[in-house]
Short mmCIF file of C-alpha atoms in Angstrom, two decimals:
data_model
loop_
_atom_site.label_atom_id
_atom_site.label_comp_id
_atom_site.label_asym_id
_atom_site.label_seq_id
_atom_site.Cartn_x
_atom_site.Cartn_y
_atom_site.Cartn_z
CA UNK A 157 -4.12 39.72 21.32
CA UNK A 158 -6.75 36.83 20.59
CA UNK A 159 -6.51 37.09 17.28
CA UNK A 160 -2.48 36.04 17.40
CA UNK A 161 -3.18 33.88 20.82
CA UNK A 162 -5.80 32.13 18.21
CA UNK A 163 -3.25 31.89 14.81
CA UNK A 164 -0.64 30.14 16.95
CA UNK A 165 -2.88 28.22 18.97
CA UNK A 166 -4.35 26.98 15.77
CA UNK A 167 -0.90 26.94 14.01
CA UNK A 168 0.83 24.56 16.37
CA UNK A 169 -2.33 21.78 16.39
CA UNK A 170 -2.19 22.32 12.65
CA UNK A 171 1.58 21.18 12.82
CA UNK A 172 0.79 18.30 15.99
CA UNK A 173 -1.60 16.71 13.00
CA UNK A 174 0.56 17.20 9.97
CA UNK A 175 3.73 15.76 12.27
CA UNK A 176 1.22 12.86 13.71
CA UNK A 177 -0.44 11.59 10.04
CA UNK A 178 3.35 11.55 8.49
CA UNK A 179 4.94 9.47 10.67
CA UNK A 180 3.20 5.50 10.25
CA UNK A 181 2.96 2.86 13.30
CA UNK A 182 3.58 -0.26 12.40
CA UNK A 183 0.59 -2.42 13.16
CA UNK A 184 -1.87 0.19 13.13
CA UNK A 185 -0.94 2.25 10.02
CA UNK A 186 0.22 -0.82 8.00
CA UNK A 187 1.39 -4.52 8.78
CA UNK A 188 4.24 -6.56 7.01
CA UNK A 189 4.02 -9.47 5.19
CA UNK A 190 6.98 -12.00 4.17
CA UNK A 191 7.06 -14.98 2.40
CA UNK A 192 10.04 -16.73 1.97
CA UNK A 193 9.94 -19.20 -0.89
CA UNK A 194 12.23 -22.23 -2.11
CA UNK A 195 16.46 -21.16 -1.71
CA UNK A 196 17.15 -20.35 -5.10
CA UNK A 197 13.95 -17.90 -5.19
CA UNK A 198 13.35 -14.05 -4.05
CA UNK A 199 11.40 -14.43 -0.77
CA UNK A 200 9.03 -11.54 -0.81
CA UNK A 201 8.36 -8.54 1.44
CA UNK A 202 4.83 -6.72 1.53
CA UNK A 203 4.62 -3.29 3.27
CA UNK A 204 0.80 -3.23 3.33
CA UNK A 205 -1.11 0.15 4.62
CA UNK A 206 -3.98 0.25 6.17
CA UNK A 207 -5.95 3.38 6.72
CA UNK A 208 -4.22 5.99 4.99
CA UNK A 209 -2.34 6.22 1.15
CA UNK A 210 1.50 7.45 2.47
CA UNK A 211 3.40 9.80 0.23
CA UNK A 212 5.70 8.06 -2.26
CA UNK A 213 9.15 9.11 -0.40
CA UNK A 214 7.86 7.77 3.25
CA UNK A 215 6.48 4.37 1.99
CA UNK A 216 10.05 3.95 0.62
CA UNK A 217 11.56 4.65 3.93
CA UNK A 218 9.37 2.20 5.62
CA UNK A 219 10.02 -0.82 2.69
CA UNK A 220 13.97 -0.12 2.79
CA UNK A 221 13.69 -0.10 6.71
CA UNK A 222 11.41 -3.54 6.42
CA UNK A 223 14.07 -4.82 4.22
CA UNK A 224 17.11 -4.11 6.39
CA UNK A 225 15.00 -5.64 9.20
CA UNK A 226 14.15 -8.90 7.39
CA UNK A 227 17.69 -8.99 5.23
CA UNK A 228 19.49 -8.99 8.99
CA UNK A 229 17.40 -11.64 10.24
CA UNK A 230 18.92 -14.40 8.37
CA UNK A 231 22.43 -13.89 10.21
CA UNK A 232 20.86 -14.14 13.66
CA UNK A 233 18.87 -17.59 12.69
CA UNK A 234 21.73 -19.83 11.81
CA UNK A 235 19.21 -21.95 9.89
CA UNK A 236 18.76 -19.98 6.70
CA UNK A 237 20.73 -18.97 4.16
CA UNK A 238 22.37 -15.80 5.00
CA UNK A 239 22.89 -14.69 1.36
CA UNK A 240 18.81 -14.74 0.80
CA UNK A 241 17.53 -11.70 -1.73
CA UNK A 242 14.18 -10.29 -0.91
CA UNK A 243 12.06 -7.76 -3.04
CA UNK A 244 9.64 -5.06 -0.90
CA UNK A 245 7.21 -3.30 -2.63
CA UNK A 246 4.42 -1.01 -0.64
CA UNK A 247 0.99 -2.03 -1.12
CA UNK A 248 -2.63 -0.08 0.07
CA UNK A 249 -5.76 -2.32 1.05
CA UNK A 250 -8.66 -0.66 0.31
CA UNK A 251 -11.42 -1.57 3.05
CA UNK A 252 -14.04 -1.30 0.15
CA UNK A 253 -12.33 -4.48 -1.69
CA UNK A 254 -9.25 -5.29 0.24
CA UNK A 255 -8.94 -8.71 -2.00
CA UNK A 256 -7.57 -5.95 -4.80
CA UNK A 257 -4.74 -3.84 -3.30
CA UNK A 258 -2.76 -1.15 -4.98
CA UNK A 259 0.43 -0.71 -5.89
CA UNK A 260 2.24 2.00 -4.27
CA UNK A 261 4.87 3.58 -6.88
CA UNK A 262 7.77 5.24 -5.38
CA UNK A 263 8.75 7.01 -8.44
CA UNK A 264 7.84 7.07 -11.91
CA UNK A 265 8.67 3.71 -12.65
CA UNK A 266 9.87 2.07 -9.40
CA UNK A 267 7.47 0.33 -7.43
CA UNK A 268 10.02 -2.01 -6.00
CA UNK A 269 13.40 -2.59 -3.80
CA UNK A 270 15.57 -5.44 -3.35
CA UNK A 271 17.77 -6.61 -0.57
CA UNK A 272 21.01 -8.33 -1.80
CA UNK A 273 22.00 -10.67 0.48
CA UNK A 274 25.48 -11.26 -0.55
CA UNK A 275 26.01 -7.90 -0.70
CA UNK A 276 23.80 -6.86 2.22
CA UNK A 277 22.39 -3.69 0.57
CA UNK A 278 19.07 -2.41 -0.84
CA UNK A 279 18.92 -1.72 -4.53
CA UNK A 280 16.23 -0.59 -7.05
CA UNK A 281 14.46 -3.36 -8.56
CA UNK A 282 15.47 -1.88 -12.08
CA UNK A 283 18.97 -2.38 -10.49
CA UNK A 284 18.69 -5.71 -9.88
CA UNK A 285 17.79 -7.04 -13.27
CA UNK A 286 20.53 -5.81 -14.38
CA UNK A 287 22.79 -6.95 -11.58
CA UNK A 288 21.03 -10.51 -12.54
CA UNK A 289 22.20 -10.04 -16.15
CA UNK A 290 25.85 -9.05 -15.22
CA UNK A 291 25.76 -12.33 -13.16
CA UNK A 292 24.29 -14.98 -15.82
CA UNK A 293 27.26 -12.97 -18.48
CA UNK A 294 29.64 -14.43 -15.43
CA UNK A 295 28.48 -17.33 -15.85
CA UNK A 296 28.23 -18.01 -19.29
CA UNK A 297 31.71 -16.50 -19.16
CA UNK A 298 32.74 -19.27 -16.80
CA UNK A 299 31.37 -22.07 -18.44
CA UNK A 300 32.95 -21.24 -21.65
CA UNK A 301 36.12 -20.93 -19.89
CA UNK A 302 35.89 -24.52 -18.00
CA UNK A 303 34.87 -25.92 -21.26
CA UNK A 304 37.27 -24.80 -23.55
CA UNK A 305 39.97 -25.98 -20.56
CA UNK A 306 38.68 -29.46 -20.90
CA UNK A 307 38.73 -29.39 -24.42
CA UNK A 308 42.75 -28.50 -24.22
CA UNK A 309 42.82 -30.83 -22.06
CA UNK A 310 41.38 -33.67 -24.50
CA UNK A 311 43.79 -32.52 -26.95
#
């Protein structure tokens, strides 16, 4: 009887700790940091951990939750831009040299998400690139299109 009294005593504090280190608390586990630079520019979002290295899926979580957080923001302050784009990225100071953080990948090669403000949704930073390409194509489309109107125009 002590021996099982013992296995689930020791079972159920092994699951308290395992439930306690995965979930993070903001301002003790990590802290946030944003920078919003000039309007045509990605402001920037920095999930920054403290004590502990998270696993890959949960400090994507927190930087997608960060981003919906900070993307929403705009809409309640009337003075910025509400179609602002913001990239989040997870970082983890080291207290040995915390001038020199680390990365934080999420998967093989993503170590970045974006928030589209126009769209208001969070995409992968591979994603984005190309949703920047597809745009500047519109573009180029456009101005062809304007141009070769004034040029039938001329004629």
């Amino acid at each position: 009887m002590k021996k099982f009294f013992f296995t689930v005593s020791f079972t159920l504090i092994f699951a308290t700790d395992i439930f306690c280190f995965v979930h993070f608390a903001e301002k003790t586990d990590y802290f946030v940091e944003f920078q919003e630079k000039s309007p045509g520019m990605l402001a920037i979002l920095h999930v920054n951990f403290i004590s502990v290295i998270p696993e890959p899926k949960e400090a994507e979580e927190i930087v997608k939750q960060q981003l919906k957080i900070y993307g929403n923001m705009p809409a309640a302050n009337k003075k910025t831009p509400e179609s602002k784009n913001i990239i989040g990225s997870a970082w983890h100071i080291n207290k040995v040299a915390p001038a020199n953080p680390v990365k934080i990948k999420f998967q093989k090669d993503l170590a970045a998400y974006v928030w589209l403000g126009k769209a208001r949704k969070i995409v992968a930073f591979p994603d984005y690139i190309s949703f920047l390409k597809k745009e500047k194509n519109i573009e180029k489309l456009k101005y062809k299109e304007s141009k070769k109107r004034l040029q039938e125009a001329e004629s």
